[in-house]
Every structure is written in structure tokens, then in C-alpha cells.
mmCIF file of C-alpha atoms and ligand atoms in Angstrom:
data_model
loop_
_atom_site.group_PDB
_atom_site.id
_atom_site.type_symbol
_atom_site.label_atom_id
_atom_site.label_comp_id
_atom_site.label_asym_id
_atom_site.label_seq_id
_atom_site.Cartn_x
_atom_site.Cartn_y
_atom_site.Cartn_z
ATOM 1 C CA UNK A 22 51.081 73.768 57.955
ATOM 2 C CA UNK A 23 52.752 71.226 59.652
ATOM 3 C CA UNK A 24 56.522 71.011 60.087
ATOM 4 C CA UNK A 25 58.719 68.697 58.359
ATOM 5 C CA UNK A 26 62.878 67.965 59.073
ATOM 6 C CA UNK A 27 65.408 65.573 57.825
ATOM 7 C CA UNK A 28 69.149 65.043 57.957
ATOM 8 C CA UNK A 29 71.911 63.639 55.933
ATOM 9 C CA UNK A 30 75.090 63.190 56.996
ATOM 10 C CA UNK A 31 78.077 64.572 54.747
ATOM 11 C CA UNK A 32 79.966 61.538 55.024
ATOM 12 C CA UNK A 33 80.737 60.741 51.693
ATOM 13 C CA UNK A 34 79.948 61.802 48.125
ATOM 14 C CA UNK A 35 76.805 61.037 46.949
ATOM 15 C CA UNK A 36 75.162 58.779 44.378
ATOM 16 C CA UNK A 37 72.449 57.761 42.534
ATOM 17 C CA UNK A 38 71.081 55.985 44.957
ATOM 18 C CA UNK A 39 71.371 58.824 47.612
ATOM 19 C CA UNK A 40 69.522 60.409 44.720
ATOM 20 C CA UNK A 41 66.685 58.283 44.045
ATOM 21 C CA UNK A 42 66.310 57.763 47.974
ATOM 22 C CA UNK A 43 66.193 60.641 49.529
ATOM 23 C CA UNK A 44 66.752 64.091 47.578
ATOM 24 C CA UNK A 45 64.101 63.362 44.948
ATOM 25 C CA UNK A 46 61.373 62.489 46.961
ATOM 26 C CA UNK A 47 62.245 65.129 49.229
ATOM 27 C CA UNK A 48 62.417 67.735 46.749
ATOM 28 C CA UNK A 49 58.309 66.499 45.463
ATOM 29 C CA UNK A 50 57.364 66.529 48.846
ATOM 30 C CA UNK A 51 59.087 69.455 50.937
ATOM 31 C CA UNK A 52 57.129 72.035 49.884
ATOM 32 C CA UNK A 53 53.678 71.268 50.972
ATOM 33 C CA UNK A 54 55.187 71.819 54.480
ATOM 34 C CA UNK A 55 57.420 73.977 56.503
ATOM 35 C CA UNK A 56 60.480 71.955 55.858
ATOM 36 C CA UNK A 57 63.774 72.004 57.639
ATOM 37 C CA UNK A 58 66.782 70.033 55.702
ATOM 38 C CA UNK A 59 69.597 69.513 57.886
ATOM 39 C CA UNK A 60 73.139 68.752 57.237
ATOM 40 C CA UNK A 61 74.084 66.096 59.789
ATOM 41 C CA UNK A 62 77.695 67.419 60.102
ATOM 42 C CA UNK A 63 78.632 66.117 64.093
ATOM 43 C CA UNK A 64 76.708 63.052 63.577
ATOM 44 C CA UNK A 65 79.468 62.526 60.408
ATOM 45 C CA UNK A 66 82.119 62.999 62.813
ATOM 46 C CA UNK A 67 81.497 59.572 64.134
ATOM 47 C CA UNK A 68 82.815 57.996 61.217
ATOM 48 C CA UNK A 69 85.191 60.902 59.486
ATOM 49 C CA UNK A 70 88.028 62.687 60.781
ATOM 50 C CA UNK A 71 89.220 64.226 57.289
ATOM 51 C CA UNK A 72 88.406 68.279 57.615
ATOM 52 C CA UNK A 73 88.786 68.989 54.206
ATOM 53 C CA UNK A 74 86.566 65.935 52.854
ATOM 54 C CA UNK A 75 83.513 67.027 55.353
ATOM 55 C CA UNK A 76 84.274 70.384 54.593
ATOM 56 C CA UNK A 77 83.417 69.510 50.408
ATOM 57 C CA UNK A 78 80.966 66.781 51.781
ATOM 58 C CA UNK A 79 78.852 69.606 53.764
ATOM 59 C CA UNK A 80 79.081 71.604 50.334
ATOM 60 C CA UNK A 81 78.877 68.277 47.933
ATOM 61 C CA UNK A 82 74.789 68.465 50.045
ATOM 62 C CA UNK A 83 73.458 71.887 49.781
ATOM 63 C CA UNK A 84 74.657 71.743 46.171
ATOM 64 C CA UNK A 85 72.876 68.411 45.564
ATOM 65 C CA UNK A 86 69.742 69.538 47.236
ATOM 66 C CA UNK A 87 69.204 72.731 45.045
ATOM 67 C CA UNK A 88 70.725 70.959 41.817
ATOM 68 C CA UNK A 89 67.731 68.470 42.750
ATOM 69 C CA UNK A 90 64.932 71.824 43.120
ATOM 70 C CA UNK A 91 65.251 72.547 46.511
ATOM 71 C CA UNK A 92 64.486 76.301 46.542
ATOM 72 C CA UNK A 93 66.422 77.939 49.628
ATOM 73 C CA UNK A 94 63.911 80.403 50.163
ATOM 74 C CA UNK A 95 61.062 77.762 50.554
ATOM 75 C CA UNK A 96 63.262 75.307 52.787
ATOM 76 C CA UNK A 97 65.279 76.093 55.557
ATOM 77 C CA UNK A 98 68.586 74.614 54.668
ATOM 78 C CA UNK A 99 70.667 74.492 57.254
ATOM 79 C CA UNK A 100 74.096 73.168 59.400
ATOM 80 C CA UNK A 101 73.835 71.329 62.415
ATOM 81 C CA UNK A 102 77.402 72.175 64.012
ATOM 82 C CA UNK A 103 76.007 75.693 63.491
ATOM 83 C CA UNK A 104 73.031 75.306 66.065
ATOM 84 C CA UNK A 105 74.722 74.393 68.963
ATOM 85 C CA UNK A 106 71.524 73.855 71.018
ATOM 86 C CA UNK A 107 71.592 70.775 69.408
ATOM 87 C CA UNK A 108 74.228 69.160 71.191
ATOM 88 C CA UNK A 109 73.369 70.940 74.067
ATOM 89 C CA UNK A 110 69.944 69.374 73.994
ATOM 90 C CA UNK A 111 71.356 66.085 73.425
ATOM 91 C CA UNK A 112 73.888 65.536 76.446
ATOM 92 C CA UNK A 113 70.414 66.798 78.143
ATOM 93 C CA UNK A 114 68.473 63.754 77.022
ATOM 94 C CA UNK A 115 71.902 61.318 77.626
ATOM 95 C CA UNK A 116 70.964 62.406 81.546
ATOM 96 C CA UNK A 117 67.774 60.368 80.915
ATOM 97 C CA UNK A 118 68.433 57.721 78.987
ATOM 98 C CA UNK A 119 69.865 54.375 80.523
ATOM 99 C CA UNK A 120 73.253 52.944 78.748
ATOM 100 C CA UNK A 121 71.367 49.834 78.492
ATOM 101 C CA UNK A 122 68.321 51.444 76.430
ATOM 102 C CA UNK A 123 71.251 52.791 74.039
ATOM 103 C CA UNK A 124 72.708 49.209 73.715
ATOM 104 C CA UNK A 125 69.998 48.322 71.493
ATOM 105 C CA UNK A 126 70.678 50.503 68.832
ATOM 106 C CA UNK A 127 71.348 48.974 65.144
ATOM 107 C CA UNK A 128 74.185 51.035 64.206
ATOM 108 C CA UNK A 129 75.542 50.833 67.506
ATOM 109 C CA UNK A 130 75.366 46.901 67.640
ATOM 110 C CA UNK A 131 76.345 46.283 63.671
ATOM 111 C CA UNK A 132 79.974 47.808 64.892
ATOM 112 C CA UNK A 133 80.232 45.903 68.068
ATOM 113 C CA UNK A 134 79.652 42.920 65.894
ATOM 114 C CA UNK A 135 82.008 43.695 63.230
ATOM 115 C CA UNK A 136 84.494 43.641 65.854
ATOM 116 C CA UNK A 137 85.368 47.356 65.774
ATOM 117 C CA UNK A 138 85.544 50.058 67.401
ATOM 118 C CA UNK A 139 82.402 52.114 68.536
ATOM 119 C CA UNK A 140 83.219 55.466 69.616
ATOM 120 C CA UNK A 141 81.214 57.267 72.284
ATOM 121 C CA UNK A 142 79.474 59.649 69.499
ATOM 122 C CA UNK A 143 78.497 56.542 67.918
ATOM 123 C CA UNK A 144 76.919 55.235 70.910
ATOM 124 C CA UNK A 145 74.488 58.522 71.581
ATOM 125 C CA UNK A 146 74.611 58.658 68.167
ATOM 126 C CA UNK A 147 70.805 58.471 68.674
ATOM 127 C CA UNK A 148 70.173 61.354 71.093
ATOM 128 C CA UNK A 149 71.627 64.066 69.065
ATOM 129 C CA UNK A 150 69.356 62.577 66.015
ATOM 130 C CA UNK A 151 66.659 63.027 68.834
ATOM 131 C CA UNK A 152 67.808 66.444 69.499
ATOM 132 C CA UNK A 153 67.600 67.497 66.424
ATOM 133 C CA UNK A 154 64.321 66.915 65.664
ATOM 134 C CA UNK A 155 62.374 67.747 69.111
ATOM 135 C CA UNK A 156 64.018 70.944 68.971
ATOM 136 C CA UNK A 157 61.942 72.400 65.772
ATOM 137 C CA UNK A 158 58.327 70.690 67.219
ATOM 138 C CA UNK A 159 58.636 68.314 64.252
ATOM 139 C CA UNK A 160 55.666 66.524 62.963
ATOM 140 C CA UNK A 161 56.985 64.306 59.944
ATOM 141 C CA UNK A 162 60.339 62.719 59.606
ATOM 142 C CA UNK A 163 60.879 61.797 55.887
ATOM 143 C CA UNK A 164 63.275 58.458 56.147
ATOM 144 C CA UNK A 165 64.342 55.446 54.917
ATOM 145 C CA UNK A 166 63.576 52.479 56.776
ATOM 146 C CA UNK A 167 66.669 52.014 57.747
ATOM 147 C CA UNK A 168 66.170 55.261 60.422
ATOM 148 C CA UNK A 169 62.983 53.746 61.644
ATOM 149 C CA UNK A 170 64.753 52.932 65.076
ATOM 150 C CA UNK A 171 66.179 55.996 65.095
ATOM 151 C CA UNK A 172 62.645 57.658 64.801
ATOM 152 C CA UNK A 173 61.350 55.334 68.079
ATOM 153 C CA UNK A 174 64.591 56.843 70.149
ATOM 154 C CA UNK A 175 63.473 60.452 69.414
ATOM 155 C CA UNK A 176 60.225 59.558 70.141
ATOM 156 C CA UNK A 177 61.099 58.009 73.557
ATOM 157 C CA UNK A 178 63.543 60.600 74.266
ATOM 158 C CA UNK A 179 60.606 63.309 74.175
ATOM 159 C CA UNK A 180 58.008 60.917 75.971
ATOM 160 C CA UNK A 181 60.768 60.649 78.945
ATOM 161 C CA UNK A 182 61.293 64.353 79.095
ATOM 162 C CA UNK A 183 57.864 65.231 79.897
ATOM 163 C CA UNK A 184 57.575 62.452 81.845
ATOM 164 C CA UNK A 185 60.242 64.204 84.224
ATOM 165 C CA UNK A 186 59.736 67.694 83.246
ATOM 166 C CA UNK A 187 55.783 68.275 81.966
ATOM 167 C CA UNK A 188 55.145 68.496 78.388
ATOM 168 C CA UNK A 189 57.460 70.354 76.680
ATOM 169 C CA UNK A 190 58.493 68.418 73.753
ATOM 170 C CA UNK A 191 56.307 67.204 70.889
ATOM 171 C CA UNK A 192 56.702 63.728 69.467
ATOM 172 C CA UNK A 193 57.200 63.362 66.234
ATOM 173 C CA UNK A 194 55.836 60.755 63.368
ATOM 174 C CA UNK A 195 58.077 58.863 61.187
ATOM 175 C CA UNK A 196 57.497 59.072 57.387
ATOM 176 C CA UNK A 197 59.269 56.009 56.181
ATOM 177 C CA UNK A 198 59.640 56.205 52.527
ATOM 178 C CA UNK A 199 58.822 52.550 51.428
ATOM 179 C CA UNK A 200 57.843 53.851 48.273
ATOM 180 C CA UNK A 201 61.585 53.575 46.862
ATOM 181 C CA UNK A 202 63.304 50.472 45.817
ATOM 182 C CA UNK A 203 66.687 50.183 47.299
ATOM 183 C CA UNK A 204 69.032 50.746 44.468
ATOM 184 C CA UNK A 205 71.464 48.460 44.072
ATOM 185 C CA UNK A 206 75.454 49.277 42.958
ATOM 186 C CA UNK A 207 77.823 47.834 41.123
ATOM 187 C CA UNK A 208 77.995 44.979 42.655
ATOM 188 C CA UNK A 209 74.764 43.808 43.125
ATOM 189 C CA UNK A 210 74.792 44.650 46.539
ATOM 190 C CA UNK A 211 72.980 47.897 47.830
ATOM 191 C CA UNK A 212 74.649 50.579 46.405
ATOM 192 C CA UNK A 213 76.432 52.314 49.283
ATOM 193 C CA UNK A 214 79.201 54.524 50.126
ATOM 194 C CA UNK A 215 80.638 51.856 52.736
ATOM 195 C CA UNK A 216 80.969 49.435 49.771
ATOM 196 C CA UNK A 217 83.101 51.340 47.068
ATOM 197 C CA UNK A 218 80.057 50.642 44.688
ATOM 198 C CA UNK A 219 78.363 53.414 43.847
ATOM 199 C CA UNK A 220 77.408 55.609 40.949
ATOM 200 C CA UNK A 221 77.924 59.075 41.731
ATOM 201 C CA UNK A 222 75.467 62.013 41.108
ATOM 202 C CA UNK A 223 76.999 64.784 40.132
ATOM 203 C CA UNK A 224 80.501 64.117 39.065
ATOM 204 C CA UNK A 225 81.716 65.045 35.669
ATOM 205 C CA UNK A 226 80.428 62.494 32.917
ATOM 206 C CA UNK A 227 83.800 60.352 32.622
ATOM 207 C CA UNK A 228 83.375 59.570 36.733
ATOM 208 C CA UNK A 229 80.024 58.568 35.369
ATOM 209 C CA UNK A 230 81.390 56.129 32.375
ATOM 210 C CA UNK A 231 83.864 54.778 34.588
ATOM 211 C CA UNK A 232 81.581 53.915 37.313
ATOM 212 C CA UNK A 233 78.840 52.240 35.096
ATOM 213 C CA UNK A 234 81.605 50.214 33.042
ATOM 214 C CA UNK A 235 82.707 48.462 36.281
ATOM 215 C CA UNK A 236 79.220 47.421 36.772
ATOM 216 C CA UNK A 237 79.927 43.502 37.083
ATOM 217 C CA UNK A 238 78.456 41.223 34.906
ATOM 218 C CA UNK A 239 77.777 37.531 35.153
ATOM 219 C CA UNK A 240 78.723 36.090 32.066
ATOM 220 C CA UNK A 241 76.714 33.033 32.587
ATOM 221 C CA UNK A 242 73.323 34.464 31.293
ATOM 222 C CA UNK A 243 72.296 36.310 28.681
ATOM 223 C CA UNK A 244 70.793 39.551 30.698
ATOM 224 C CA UNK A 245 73.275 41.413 32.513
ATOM 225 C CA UNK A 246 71.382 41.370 35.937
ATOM 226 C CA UNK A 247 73.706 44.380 37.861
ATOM 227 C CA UNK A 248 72.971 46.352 34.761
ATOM 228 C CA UNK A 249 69.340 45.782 34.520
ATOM 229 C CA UNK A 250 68.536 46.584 38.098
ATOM 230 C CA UNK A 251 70.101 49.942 38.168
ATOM 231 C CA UNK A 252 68.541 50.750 35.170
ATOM 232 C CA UNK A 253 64.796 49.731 35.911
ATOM 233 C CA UNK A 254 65.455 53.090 38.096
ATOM 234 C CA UNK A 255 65.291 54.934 34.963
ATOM 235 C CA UNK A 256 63.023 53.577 32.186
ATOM 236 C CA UNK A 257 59.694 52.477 31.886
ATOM 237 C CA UNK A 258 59.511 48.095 32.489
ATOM 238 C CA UNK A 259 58.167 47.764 28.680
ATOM 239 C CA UNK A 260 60.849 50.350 27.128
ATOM 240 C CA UNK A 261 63.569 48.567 29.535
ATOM 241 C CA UNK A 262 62.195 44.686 28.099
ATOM 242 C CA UNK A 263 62.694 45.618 24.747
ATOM 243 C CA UNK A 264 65.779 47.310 25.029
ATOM 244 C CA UNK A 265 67.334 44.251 26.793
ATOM 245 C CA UNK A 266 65.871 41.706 24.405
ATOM 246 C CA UNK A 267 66.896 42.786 21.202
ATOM 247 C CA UNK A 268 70.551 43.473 22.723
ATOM 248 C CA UNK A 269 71.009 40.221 24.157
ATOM 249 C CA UNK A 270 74.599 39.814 25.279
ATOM 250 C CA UNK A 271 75.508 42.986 24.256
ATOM 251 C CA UNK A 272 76.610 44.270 27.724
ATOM 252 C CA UNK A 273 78.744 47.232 26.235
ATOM 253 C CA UNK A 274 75.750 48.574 24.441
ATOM 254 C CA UNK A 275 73.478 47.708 27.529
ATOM 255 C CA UNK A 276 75.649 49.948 29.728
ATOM 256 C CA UNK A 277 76.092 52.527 27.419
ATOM 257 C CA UNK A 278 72.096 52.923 27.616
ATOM 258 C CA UNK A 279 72.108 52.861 30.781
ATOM 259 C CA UNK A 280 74.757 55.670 30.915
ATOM 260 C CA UNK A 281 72.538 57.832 28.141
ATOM 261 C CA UNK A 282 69.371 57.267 30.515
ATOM 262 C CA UNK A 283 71.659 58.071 34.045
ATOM 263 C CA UNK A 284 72.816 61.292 31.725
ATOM 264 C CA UNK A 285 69.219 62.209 30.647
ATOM 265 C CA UNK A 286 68.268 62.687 34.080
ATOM 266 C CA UNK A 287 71.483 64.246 35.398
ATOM 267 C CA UNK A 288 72.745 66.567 33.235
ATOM 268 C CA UNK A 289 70.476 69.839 33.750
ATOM 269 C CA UNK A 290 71.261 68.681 37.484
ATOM 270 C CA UNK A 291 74.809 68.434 37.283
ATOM 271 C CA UNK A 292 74.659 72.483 35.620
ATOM 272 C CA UNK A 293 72.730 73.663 37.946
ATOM 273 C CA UNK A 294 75.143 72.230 40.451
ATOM 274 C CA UNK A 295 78.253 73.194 39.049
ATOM 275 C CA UNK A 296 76.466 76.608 38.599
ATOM 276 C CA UNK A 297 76.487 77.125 42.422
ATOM 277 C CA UNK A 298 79.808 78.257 44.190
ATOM 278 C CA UNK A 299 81.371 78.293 47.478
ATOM 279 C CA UNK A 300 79.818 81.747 48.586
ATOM 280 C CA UNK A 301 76.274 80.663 47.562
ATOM 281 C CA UNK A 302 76.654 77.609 49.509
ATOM 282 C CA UNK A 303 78.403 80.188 53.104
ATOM 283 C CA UNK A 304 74.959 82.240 52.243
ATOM 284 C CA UNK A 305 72.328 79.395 52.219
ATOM 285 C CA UNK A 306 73.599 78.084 55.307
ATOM 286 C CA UNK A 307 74.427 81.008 56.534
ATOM 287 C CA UNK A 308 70.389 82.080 56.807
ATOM 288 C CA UNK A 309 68.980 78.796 57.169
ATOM 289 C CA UNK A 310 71.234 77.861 60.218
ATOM 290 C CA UNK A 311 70.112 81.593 61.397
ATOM 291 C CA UNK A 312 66.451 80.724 61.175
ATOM 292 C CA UNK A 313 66.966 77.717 62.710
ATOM 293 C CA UNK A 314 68.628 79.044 65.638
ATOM 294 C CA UNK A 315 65.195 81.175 66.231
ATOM 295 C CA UNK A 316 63.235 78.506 66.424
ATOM 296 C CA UNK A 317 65.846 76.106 68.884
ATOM 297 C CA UNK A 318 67.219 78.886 71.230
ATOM 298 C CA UNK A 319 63.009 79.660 72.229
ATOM 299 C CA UNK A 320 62.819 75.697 72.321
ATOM 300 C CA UNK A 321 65.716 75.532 74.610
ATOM 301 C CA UNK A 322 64.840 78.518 76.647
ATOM 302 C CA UNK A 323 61.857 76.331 77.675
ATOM 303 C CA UNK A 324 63.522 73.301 78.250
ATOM 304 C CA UNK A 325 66.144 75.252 80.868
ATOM 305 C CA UNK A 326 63.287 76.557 82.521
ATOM 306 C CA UNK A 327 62.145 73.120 83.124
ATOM 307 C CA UNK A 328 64.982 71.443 84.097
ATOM 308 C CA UNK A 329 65.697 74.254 86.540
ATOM 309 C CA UNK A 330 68.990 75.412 85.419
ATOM 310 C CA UNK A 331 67.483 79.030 84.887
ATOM 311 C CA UNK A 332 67.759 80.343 88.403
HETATM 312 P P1 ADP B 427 75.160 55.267 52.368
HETATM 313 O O1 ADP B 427 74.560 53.885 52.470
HETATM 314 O O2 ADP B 427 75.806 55.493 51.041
HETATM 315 O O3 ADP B 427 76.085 55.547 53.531
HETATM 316 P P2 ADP B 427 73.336 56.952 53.761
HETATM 317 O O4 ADP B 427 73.098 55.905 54.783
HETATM 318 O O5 ADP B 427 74.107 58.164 54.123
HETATM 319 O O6 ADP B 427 73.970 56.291 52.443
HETATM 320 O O7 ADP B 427 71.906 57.367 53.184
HETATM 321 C C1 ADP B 427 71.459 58.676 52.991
HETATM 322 C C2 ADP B 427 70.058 58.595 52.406
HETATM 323 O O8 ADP B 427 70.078 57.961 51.110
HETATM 324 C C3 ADP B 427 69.096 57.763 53.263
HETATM 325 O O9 ADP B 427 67.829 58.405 53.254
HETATM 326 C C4 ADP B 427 69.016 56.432 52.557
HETATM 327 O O10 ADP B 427 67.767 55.801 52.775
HETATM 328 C C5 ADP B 427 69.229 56.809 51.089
HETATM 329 N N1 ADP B 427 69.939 55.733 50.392
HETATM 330 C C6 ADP B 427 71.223 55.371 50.579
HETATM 331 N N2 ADP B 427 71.590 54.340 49.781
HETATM 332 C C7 ADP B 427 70.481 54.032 49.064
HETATM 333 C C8 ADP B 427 70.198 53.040 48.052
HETATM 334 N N3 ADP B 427 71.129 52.194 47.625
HETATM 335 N N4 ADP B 427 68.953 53.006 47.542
HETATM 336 C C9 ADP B 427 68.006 53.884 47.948
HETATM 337 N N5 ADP B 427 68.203 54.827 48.892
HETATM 338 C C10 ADP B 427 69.419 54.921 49.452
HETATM 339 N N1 LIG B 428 70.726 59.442 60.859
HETATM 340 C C1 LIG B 428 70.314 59.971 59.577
HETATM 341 C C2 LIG B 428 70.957 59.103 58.473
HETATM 342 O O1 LIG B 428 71.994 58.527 58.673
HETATM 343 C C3 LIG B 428 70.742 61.409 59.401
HETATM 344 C C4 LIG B 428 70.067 62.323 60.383
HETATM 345 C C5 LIG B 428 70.670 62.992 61.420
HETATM 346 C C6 LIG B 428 68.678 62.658 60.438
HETATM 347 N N2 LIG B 428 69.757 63.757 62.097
HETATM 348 C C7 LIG B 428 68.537 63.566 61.523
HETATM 349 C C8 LIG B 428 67.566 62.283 59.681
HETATM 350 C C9 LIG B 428 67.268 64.090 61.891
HETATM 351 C C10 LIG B 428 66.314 62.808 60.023
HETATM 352 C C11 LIG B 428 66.184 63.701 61.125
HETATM 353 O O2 LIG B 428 70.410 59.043 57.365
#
């Protein structure tokens, strides 16, 4: 079987589009391999420095990912903080990585251009992601396209190593799920937690009300175009035409649908989420982030060995 990871950072609440990005086709695919689902939690310290909002964001995932039928006991679900070969494998590859290689990254460049701030997590930002995948022999890396460059730095990161130290570290393919629409918020702009426009996932229904009634809508046409593009997400094209045609200009009753249809889909979800406390969430992490650690201590055993720090 081969050996599947991804990672999402608890750096905000999440939303629909969260949902229709990454834990749904995730939960149809992990199980046809031996998947690892990692909560990013340092690589969220680059942009959040609020314990108790990482602390409900680290819970707000594992919650999401069973809610969405992630079984546990099939996936290992675990913490990255809690591995700590991770970062120790990661200030290994900074040793052989150039500053100017690191320069190119997207995210590093975006916040360089927006005139802030980068930190100095935000600039290796891209060897711990490489960590964490060469230390589980990864062969697939679900993503959106957005982590494609991410996937080439792991990829480089491992052909470097063995260039110095023999081969040691496999490199992985990228899976880049094209297959999903980016799902725009309430805006019209991608829906994203960096825009204050998103539709949550599993808040209670009135979040959920609120969220879709602020959808803007141009009054100049007749079809509310914010509203129609969410929903497409969530009813058939022919269903969705006929619903929007005999309620021309009816935007209340357009979003209302739209809520019923976000509600169809959520509901069960949002039980079995709310279902699942604090001490469920300690134990799944607990024994994911202890089978995890089997499989990166041996990794990192071998890489010590080859850099010659075992004596
Ligand atoms: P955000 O943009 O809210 O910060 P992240 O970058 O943390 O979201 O994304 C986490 C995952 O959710 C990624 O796999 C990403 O591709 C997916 N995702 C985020 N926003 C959307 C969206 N609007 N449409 C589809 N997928 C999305
Ligand atoms: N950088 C990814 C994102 O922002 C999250 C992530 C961290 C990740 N480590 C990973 C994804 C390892 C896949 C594999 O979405």
C-alpha cells in the first residue's frame, strides 16, 4: 500500500470551502492508502500567537476530520508539535539549503511584497513542510495547487540530502487536487480565512444564517452571482437553473435555499462533531502522534547515522 500524508494548519476556523477542498476529498480518498493527516500546529505559529485560539483551532481539525468520516483507527491522525523530529529534521535540511533558494518561495515573497513583516519561521516555512513529509517515506501528497511549490521544496530538500549523505530519503509525488473548484466567499473573492469571508462548517446554524445573509449581492442584475457560485457547490447545474429562474430577484429566497442545501449537507456533520469532546480529541492525537513517532524516530535514527552525529 503506498503511503499517503497531508497537513493543515489550525490557523483559523474552518469553512465550507476548507470543506469542499480538502476534508472531503480526503476523507473519499484516504483509505485506499496508509494515510497520515497531520495537524500543522508550528507551521500556524508563523502567523498566530493566540494560545487559546490554536489550542480550539488544533481541536476545531480533528473534530472536522472525523465529523467529515475520517475513522481514527484507519488514519493516523496526528500533532506535529508532538513529533519533535520534525523540527529537528528541518533545521537539518536549513544546513543545506541556500537563503537564496528559500527567497523564491510564494508565501515568503507575497509578505515581502505586502510590505510586512516575514518572520524567520515564515521564511523556512518550507523545510519543516519538507520535514514533515520525508520523515514518513511519503509517496502521495494530497494538495491544493496552491502547495505545489511547496511539494518541489520537499522534493529538492530530499534530492540534496542524498546527494550529501547517500540515499536515505524518498521523494515524494504531489497529488494536486485540480478536481475542486475554488469556492468562492462572500464576497466574490476566494473564500478565505485571511478575507473575513467565509462560511463556516460546523458552527451552530444561526453562524450559518448570518454568514450566508451577508453574501453581497449586485443589485444590477437579476441573478445574484455571489449566491449562485457558492451554491453550484451544492446542487445539480439543472436543479440550480431552475431554482434561480423561477425566483428571479428574489435574493432572500435564493439565500435561504442556499442555506437549506449548505444545512442538508452539514447537519449529520455538525452532530457528529458536536458529539466528540475534548478527551476524544487528547486520545486521537494522543495515539496517532504515538504511531507517528515510530515511524520518524527509526527515520531519524538513519539520518543521524548519516550525517555523523552518532559517534
Ligand atoms: P485559508 O485560505 O482559509 O487560509 P488554507 O490555506 O488554510 O485556507 O487551506 C486549507 C485547505 O483548504 C487547502 O487544502 C486549500 O486548498 C483548501 N481551501 C482553502 N480555501 C479554499 C477555497 N476557497 N476553495 C477550495 N479549497 C479551499
Ligand atoms: N502548508 C500546508 C497548507 O498551508 C499545510 C502543511 C504543512 C502540509 N505540512 C504539510 C500539507 C505536509 C501537506 C504535507 O495547506
Amino acid at each position: 500500500m503506498q503511503r499517503l500524508l497531508t497537513g493543515l494548519q489550525p490557523s483559523g476556523v474552518l469553512h465550507i470551502g476548507n470543506y469542499l477542498g480538502a476534508l472531503k476529498p480526503f476523507s473519499e480518498m484516504y483509505s485506499q492508502y496508509e494515510s497520515f493527516l497531520m495537524v500543522a500546529d508550528y507551521h500556524a505559529l508563523t502567523s498566530l500567537r493566540d494560545p487559546e485560539a490554536l489550542r480550539a483551532n488544533i481541536r476545531d481539525i480533528v473534530r472536522s476530520y472525523v465529523a467529515a468520516g475520517v475513522d481514527p483507527k484507519k488514519a493516523v491522525i496526528f500533532q506535529q508539535s508532538r513529533v519533535q523530529e520534525h523540527t529537528e529534521l528541518a533545521w537539518i535540511f536549513e544546513c543545506l539549503v541556500t537563503v537564496p533558494f528559500l527567497e523564491l518561495s510564494h508565501a515568503y515573497k507575497d509578505k515581502v511584497a505586502k510590505g510586512l513583516e516575514a518572520n524567520a519561521g515564515l521564511f523556512n516555512y518550507p523545510m519543516l513542510m519538507a520535514a514533515d513529509i520525508l520523515l514518513y517515506d511519503t509517496d502521495v501528497v494530497p494538495v491544493g495547487a496552491d502547495q505545489r511549490q511547496h511539494l518541489e521544496y520537499a522534493r529538492e530538500a530530499a534530492a540534496k540530502f542524498n546527494n550529501s549523505y547517500g540515499d536515505v530519503l524518498k521523494e515524494p509525488q504531489a497529488k494536486i487536487l485540480e478536481s475542486v473548484a475554488v469556492v468562492p466567499g462572500t464576497d466574490g473573492k476566494k473564500m478565505s480565512k485571511s478575507y473575513g469571508n467565509t462560511i463556516p462548517l460546523y458552527e451552530p446554524k444561526d453562524v450559518l444564517v448570518k454568514a450566508v445573509m451577508s453574501i453581497v449581492t449586485d443589485s444590477s442584475g437579476e441573478l445574484p452571482q455571489n449566491v449562485y457560485e457558492i451554491h453550484k457547490h451544492f446542487k445539480s447545474k439543472k436543479e440550480l437553473d431552475a431554482l434561480y429562474e423561477s425566483n428571479k430577484g428574489k435574493y432572500k429566497v435564493l439565500k435561504e435555499a442556499l442555506i437549506d442545501d449548505i444545512e442538508k449537507i452539514v447537519a449529520p456533520m455538525r452532530e457528529i462533531y458536536e458529539s466528540i469532546t475534548d478527551a476524544d480529541v487528547e486520545r486521537i492525537l494522543k495515539e496517532g502522534s504515538d504511531r507517528a513517532r515510530e515511524y520518524a524516530a527509526a527515520k531519524m535514527k538513519a539520518v543521524r547515522s548519516s550525517i555523523g552525529v552518532t559517534i
